Coordinates of C-alpha atoms in Angstrom, one line a residue:
X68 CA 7.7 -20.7 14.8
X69 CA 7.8 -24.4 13.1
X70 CA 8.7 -24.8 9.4
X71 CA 5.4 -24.4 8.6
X72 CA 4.6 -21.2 10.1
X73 CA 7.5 -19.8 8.3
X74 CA 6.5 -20.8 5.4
X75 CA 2.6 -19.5 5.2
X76 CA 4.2 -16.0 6.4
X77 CA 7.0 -16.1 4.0
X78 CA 4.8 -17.0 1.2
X79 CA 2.4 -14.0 2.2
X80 CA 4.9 -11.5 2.5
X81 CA 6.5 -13.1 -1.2
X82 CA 2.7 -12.0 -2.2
X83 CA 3.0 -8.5 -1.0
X84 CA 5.9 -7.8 -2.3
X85 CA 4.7 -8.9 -5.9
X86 CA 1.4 -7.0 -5.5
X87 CA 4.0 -4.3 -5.0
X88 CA 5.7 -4.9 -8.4
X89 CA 2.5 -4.9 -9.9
X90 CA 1.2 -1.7 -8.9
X91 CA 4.6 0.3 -9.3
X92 CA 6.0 -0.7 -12.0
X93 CA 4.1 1.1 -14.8
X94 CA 5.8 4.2 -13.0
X95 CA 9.0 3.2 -14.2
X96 CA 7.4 2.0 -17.9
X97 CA 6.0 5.2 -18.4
X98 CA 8.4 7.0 -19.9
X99 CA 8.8 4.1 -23.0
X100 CA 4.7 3.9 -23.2
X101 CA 4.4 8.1 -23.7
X102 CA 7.4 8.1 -26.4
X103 CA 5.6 4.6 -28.4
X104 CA 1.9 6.3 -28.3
X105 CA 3.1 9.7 -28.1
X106 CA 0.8 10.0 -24.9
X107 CA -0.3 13.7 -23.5
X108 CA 0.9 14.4 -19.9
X109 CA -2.9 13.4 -18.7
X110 CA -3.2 10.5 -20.5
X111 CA 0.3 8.9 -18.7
X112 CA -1.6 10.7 -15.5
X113 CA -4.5 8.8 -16.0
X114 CA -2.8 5.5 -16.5
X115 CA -0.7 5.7 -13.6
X116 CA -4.3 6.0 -11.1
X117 CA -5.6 3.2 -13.1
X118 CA -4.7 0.6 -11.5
X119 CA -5.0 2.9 -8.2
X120 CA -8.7 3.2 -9.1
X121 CA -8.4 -0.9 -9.5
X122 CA -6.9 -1.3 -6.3
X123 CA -9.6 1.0 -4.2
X124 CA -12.6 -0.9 -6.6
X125 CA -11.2 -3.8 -5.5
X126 CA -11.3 -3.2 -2.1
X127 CA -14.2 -2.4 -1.4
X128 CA -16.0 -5.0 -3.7
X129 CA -14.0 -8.1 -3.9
X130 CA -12.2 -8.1 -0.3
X131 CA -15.4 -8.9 1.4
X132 CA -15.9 -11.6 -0.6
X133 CA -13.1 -14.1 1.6
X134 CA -15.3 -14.1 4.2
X135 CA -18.1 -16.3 1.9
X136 CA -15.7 -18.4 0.1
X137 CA -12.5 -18.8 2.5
X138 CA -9.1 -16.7 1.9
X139 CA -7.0 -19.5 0.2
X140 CA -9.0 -19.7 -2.7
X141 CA -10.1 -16.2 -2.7
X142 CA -6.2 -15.2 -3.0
X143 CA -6.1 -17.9 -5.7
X144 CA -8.5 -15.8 -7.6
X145 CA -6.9 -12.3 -6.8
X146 CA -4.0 -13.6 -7.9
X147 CA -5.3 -14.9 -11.1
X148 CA -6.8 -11.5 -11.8
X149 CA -3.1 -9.9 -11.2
X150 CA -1.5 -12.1 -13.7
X151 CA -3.8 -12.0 -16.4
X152 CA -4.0 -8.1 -16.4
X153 CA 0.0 -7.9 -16.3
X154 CA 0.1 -10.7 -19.3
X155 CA -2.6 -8.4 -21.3
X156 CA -0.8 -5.4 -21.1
X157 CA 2.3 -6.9 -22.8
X158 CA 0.5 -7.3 -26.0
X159 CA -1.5 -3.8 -25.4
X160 CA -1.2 -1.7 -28.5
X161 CA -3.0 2.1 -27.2
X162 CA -3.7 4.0 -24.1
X163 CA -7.2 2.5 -23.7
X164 CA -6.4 -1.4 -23.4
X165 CA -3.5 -0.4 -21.1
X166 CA -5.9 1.1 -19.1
X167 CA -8.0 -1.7 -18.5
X168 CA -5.5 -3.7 -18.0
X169 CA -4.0 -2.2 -15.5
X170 CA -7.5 -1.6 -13.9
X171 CA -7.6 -4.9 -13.8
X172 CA -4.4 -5.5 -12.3
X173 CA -5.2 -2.8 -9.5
X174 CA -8.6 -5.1 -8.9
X175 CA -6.7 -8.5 -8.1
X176 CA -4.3 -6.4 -5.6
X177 CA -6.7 -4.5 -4.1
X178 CA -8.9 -7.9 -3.4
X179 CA -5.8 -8.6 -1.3
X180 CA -5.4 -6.1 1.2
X181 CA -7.2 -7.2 3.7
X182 CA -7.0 -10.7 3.7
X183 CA -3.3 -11.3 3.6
X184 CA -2.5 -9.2 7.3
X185 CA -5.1 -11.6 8.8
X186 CA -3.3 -15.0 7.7
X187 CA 0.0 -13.3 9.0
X188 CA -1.5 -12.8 12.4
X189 CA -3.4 -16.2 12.5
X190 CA -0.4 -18.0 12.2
X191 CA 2.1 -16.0 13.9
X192 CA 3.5 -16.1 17.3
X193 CA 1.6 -13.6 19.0
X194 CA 5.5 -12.0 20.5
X195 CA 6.2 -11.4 16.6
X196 CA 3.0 -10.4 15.1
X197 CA 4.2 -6.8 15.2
X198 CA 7.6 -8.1 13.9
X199 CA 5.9 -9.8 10.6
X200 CA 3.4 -6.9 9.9
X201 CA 6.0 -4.2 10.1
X202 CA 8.0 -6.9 7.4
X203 CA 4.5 -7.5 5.4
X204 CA 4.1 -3.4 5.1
X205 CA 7.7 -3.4 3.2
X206 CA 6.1 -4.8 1.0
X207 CA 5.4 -2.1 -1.4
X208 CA 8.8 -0.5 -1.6
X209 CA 10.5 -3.6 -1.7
X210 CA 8.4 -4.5 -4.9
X211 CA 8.8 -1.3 -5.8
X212 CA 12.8 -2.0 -6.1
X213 CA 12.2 -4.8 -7.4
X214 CA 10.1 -3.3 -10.3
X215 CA 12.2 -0.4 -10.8
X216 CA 15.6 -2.7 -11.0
X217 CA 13.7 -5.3 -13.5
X218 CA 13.0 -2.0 -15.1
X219 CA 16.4 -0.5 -15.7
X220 CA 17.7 -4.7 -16.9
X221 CA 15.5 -5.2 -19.7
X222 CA 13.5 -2.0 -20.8
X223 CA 16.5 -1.0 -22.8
X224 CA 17.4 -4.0 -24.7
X225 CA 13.5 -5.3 -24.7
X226 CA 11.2 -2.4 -24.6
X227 CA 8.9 -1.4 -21.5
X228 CA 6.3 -4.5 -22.4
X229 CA 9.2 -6.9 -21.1
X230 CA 9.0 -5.6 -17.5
X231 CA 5.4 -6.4 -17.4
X232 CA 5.7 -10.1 -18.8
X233 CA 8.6 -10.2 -15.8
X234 CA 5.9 -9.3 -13.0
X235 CA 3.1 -11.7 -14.7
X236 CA 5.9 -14.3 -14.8
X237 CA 6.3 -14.0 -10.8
X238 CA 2.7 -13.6 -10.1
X239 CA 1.9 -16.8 -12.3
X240 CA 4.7 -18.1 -10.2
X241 CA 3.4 -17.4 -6.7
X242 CA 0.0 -18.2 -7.8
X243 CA 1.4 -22.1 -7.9
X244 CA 3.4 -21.6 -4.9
X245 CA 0.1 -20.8 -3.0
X246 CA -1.5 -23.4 -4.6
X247 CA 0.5 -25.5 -2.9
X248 CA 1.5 -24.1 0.1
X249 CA -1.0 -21.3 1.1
X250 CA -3.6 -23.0 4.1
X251 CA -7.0 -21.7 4.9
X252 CA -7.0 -19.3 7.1
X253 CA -8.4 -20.3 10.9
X254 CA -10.5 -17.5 11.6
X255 CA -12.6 -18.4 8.4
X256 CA -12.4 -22.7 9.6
X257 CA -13.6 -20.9 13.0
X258 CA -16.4 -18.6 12.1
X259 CA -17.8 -20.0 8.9
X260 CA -17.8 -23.9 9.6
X261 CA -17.5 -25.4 6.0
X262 CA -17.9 -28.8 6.0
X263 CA -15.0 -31.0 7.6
X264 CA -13.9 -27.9 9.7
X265 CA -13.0 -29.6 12.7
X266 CA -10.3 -32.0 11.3
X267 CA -8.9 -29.3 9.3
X268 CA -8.6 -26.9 12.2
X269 CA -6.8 -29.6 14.0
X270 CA -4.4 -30.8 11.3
X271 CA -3.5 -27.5 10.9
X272 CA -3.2 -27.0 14.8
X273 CA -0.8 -30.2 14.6
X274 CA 1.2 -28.7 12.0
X275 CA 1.6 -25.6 14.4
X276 CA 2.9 -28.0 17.2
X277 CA -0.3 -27.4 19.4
X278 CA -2.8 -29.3 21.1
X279 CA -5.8 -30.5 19.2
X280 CA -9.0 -29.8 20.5
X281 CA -12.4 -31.9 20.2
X282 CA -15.1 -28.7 19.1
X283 CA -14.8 -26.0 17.5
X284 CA -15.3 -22.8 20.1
X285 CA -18.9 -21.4 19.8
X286 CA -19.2 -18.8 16.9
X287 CA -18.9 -15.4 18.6
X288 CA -22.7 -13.0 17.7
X289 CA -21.4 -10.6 14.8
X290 CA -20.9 -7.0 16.2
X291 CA -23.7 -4.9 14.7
X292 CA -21.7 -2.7 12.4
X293 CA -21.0 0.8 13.2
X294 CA -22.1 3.4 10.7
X295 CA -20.5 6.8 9.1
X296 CA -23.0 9.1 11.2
X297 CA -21.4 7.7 14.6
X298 CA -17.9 9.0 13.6
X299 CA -19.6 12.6 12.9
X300 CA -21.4 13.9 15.9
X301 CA -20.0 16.2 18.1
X302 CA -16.5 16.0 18.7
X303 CA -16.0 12.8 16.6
X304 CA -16.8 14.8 13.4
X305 CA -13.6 17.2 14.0
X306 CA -11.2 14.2 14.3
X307 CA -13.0 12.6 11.5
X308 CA -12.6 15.1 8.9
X309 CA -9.2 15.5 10.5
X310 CA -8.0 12.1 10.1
X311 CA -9.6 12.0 6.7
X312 CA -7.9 15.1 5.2
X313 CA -4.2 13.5 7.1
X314 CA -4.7 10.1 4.7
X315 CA -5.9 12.2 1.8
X316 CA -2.6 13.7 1.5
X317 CA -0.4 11.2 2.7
X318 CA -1.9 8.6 0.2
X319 CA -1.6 11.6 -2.5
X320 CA 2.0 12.2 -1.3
X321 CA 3.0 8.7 -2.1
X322 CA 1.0 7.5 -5.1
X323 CA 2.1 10.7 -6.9
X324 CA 6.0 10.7 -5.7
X325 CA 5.6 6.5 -6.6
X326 CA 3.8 7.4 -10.1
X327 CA 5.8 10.4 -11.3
X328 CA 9.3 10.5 -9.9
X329 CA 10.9 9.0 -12.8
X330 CA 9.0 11.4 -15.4
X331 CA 9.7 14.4 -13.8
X332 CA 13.3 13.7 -13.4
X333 CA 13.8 13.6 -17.0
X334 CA 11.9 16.4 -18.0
X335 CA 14.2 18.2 -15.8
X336 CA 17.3 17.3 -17.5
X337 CA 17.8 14.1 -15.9
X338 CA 18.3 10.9 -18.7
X339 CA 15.9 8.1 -18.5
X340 CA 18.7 6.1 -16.3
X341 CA 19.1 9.0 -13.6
X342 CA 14.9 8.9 -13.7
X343 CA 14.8 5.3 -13.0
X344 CA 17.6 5.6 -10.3
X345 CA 15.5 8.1 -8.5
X346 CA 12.3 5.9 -8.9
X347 CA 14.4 2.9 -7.4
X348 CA 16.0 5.4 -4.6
X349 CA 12.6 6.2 -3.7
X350 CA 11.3 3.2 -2.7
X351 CA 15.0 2.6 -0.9
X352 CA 13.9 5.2 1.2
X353 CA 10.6 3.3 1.3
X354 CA 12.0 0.7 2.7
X355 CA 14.1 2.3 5.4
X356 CA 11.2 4.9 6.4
X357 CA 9.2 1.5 7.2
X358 CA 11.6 -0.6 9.2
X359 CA 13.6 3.1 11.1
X360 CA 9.8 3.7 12.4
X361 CA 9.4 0.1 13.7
X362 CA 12.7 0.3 16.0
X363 CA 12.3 3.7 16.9
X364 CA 8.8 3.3 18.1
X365 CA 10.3 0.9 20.8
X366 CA 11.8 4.2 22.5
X367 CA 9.5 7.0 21.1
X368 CA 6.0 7.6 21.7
X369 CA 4.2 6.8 17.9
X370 CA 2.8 9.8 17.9
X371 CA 5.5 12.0 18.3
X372 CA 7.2 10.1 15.3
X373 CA 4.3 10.2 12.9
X374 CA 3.9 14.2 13.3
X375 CA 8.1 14.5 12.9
X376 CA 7.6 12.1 10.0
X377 CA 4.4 14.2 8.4
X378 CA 7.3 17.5 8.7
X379 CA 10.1 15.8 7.6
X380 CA 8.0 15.0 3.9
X381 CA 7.4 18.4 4.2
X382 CA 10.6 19.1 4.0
X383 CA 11.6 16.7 1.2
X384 CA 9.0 17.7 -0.8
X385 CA 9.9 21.3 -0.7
X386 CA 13.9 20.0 -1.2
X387 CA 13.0 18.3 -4.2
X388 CA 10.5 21.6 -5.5
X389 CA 14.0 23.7 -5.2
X390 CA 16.6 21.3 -6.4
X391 CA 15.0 19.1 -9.1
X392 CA 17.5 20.8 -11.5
X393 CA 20.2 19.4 -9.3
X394 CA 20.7 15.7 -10.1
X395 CA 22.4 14.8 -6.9
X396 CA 20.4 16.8 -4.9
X397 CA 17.0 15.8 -6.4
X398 CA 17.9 11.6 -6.1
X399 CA 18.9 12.3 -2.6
X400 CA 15.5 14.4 -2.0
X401 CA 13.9 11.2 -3.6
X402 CA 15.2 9.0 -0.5
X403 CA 14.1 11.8 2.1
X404 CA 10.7 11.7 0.6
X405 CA 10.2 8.2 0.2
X406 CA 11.7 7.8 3.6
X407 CA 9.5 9.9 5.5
X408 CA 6.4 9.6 3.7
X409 CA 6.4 5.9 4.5
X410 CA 7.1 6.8 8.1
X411 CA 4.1 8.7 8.0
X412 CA 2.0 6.1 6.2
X413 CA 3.0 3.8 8.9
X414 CA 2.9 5.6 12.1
X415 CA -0.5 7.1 10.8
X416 CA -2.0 3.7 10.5
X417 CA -0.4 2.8 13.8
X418 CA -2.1 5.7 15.9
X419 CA -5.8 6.0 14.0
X420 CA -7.7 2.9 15.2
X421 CA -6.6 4.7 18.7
X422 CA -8.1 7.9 18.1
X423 CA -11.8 6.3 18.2
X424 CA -13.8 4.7 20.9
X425 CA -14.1 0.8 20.5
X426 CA -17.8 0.7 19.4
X427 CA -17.0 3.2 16.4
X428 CA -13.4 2.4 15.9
X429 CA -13.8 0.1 12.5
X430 CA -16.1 2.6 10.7
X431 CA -13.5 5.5 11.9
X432 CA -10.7 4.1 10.2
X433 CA -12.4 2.2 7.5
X434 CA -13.8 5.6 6.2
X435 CA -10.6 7.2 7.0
X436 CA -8.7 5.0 4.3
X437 CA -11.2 4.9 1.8
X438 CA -10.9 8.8 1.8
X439 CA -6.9 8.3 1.3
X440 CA -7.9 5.9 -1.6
X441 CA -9.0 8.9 -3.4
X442 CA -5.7 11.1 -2.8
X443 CA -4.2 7.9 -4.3
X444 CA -5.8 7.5 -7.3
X445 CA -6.6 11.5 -8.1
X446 CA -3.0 12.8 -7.1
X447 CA -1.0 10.7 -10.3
X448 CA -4.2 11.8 -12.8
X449 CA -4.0 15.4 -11.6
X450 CA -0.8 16.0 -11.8
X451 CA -1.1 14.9 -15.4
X452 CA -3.7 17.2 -16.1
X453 CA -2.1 20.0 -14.5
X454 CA 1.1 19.2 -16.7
X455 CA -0.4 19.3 -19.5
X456 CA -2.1 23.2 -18.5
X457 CA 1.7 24.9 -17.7
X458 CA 2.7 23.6 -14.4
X459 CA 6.9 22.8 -13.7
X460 CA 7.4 19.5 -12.1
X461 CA 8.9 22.0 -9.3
X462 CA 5.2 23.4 -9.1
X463 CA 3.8 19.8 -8.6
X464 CA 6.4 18.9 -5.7
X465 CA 6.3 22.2 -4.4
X466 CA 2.0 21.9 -4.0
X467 CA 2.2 19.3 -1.3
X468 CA 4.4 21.0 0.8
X469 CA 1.9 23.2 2.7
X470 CA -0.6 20.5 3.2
X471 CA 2.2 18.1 4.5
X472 CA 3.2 20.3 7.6
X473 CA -0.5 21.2 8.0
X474 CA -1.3 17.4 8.2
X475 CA 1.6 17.6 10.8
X476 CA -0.2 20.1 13.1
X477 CA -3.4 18.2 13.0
X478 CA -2.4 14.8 14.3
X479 CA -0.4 16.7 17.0
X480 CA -4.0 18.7 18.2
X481 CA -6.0 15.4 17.4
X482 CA -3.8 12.8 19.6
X483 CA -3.0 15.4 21.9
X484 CA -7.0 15.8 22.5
X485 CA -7.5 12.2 22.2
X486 CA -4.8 11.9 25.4
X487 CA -7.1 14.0 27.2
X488 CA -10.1 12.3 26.6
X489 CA -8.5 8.9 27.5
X490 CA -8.7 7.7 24.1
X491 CA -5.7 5.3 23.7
X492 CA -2.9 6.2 21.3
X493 CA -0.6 3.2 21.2
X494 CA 0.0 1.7 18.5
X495 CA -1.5 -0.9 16.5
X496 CA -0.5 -3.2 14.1
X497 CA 1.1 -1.4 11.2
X498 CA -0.2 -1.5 7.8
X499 CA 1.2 -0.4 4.4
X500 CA 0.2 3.0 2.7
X501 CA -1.3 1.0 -0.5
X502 CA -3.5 -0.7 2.2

């Protein structure tokens, strides 16, 4: 890679990891925002999905919109988006503002998603694509250290508005650092044709250390776009709903262990430190769930490693339901969940687009996630709401235990049918869980 490949990856894996501060952090804030506004379990429920119900919004209605107006400056704008909502919530003064805010916040991340993996790939060696995407979906759990150890530095001393003026600090920040840095992406130079396209593809070919060329390639005809009825006839349907009920829960799993570890801790005993430890051991375990399933898939078949992975949060889940009154035992249940739920995350995304045919494969997983998007956003607000009608914390980490091992079974039956059909099942390119 030259200088300044390295650099256009670095800076969009910089980005990732501050989308990942920007999402998380209210999870370690929230315990300062109930006490100030004397908030209702549902209320801190409902403002840890906001910006979850942001991000999925965002996805669906301002992603497309890099493919009209390029992916530099539609970044620039996401970006934009993610700092104001931050700076806002600093000077918030009730549950309502915050919550726009934060939707806001949730919009400008979600705008992201898509764009970011495909200006990785673009100017990547194709031998290390797999390398920088398994580094890109660390992301999240990387920022979510990151948020959780700004956190525990200044919410004592400055209150829990200071962590958010941190993370618009750094996204204002990396907003310049794109603005300088950041180039257009080549698929868009390629396929869209703005004006100048041809010296800008070759300048940035130069830059790469390749050969220029003297046209652009003809524009590949657009694939007519699949649709949700093809991914539900016949034996499609039952891998469908399938796959959709696998990233319903796994997106649940995570969003509501991200959102709610820290609370629950201290309601069981544990001080607001010990609740922020286990928030930042969580995402520790993130981290090392990601990168262990990235060398271990290099010996063991993806499959078999998503389904042990799908178990093993499981059995964190039901470890943490048990020993939650057990300090030591609960902040090492946090690392086994976080662990092995973003194993799952991962090696889920990496088998899916291999479960469908190629004609149907895009509208199999795009559906797919957009069901997960709702376990993400409902799981923090409903375990608010259930809080706040009797349930123990135990209760809420004990509820995902069943569905976890279930989800387990499923992608065994569903690959192991997909084997027979001939479907491939190798993995893909590896995308975070907030994707």
């Amino acid at each position: 890679m030259t200088a300044f490949q390295v650099s256009v990856v670095g800076v969009c894996l910089v980005i990732n990891l501050f989308e990942g501060f920007d999402v998380l952090v209210i999870a370690f804030a929230a315990s300062g925002i109930s006490k100030e506004w004397s908030l209702t379990a549902s209320q801190v429920g409902l403002l840890l999905s906001s910006s979850l119900v942001g991000m999925a919004l965002g996805s669906a209605l301002i992603a497309p919109l890099s493919d009209r107006i390029g992916r530099r400056p539609h970044t620039l704008i996401c970006l934009t988006v993610c700092a104001v909502g931050m700076l806002l919530a600093t000077v918030s003064t009730g549950f309502w503002f915050l919550g726009v805010c934060r939707l806001l916040t949730g919009l400008g991340v979600g705008g992201m998603v898509a764009g970011l993996p495909v200006i990785i790939t673009e100017y990547s060696p194709r031998r290390l694509r797999g390398t920088m995407i398994a580094l890109y979906g660390s992301g999240l759990p990387v920022g979510g250290i990151l948020g959780g150890s700004v956190a525990v530095l200044v919410t004592s001393e400055y209150g829990w508005r200071a962590s958010f003026l941190v993370g618009a600090v750094l996204t204002f920040a990396i907003l310049v650092v794109v603005a300088l840095a950041l180039p257009e992406s080549l698929d868009y130079l390629i396929s869209r044709r703005p004006e100048g396209a041809l010296e800008k593809v070759n300048k940035l070919l130069g830059r790469m250390r390749l050969p220029a060329v003297e046209a652009l390639p003809p524009v590949p005809p657009r694939e007519e776009r699949g649709v949700l009825a093809n991914v539900l006839r016949g034996r499609e349907a039952v891998r469908t709903v399938a796959l959709w009920v696998a990233y319903f829960f796994m997106m649940a799993s995570f969003y509501f262990a991200e959102s709610w570890t820290p609370l629950l801790l201290q309601h069981n005993g544990s001080s607001a430190a010990q609740g922020m430890d286990g928030g930042l051991l969580l995402n520790l375990g993130g981290l090392a769930g990601t990168l262990l399933l990235s060398v271990l898939a290099l010996k063991v078949v993806t499959r078999t490693l998503t389904v042990l992975a799908f178990l093993g949060a499981g059995l964190s889940y039901l470890a943490m339901s048990l020993f939650l009154g057990s300090t030591v035992v609960a902040l090492a249940a946090a690392v086994a969940i976080g662990l092995f739920v973003n194993a799952s995350g991962n090696g889920l995304n990496s088998i899916v687009p291999g479960l469908y045919p190629a004609a149907v494969r895009a509208t199999g997983v795009g559906w797919a996630m957009a069901v997960g998007r709702l376990g993400a956003f409902s799981a923090p607000a409903l375990a608010g709401l259930l809080l706040d009608h009797g349930w123990s914390a135990r209760s809420l980490f004990g509820l995902l235990v069943l569905p976890l091992v279930l989800v387990a079974a499923l992608i065994a039956v569903i690959a192991s049918s997909a084997r027979r059909s001939r479907i491939s099942v190798e993995p893909a390119e590896s995308l975070s869980p907030v994707n």
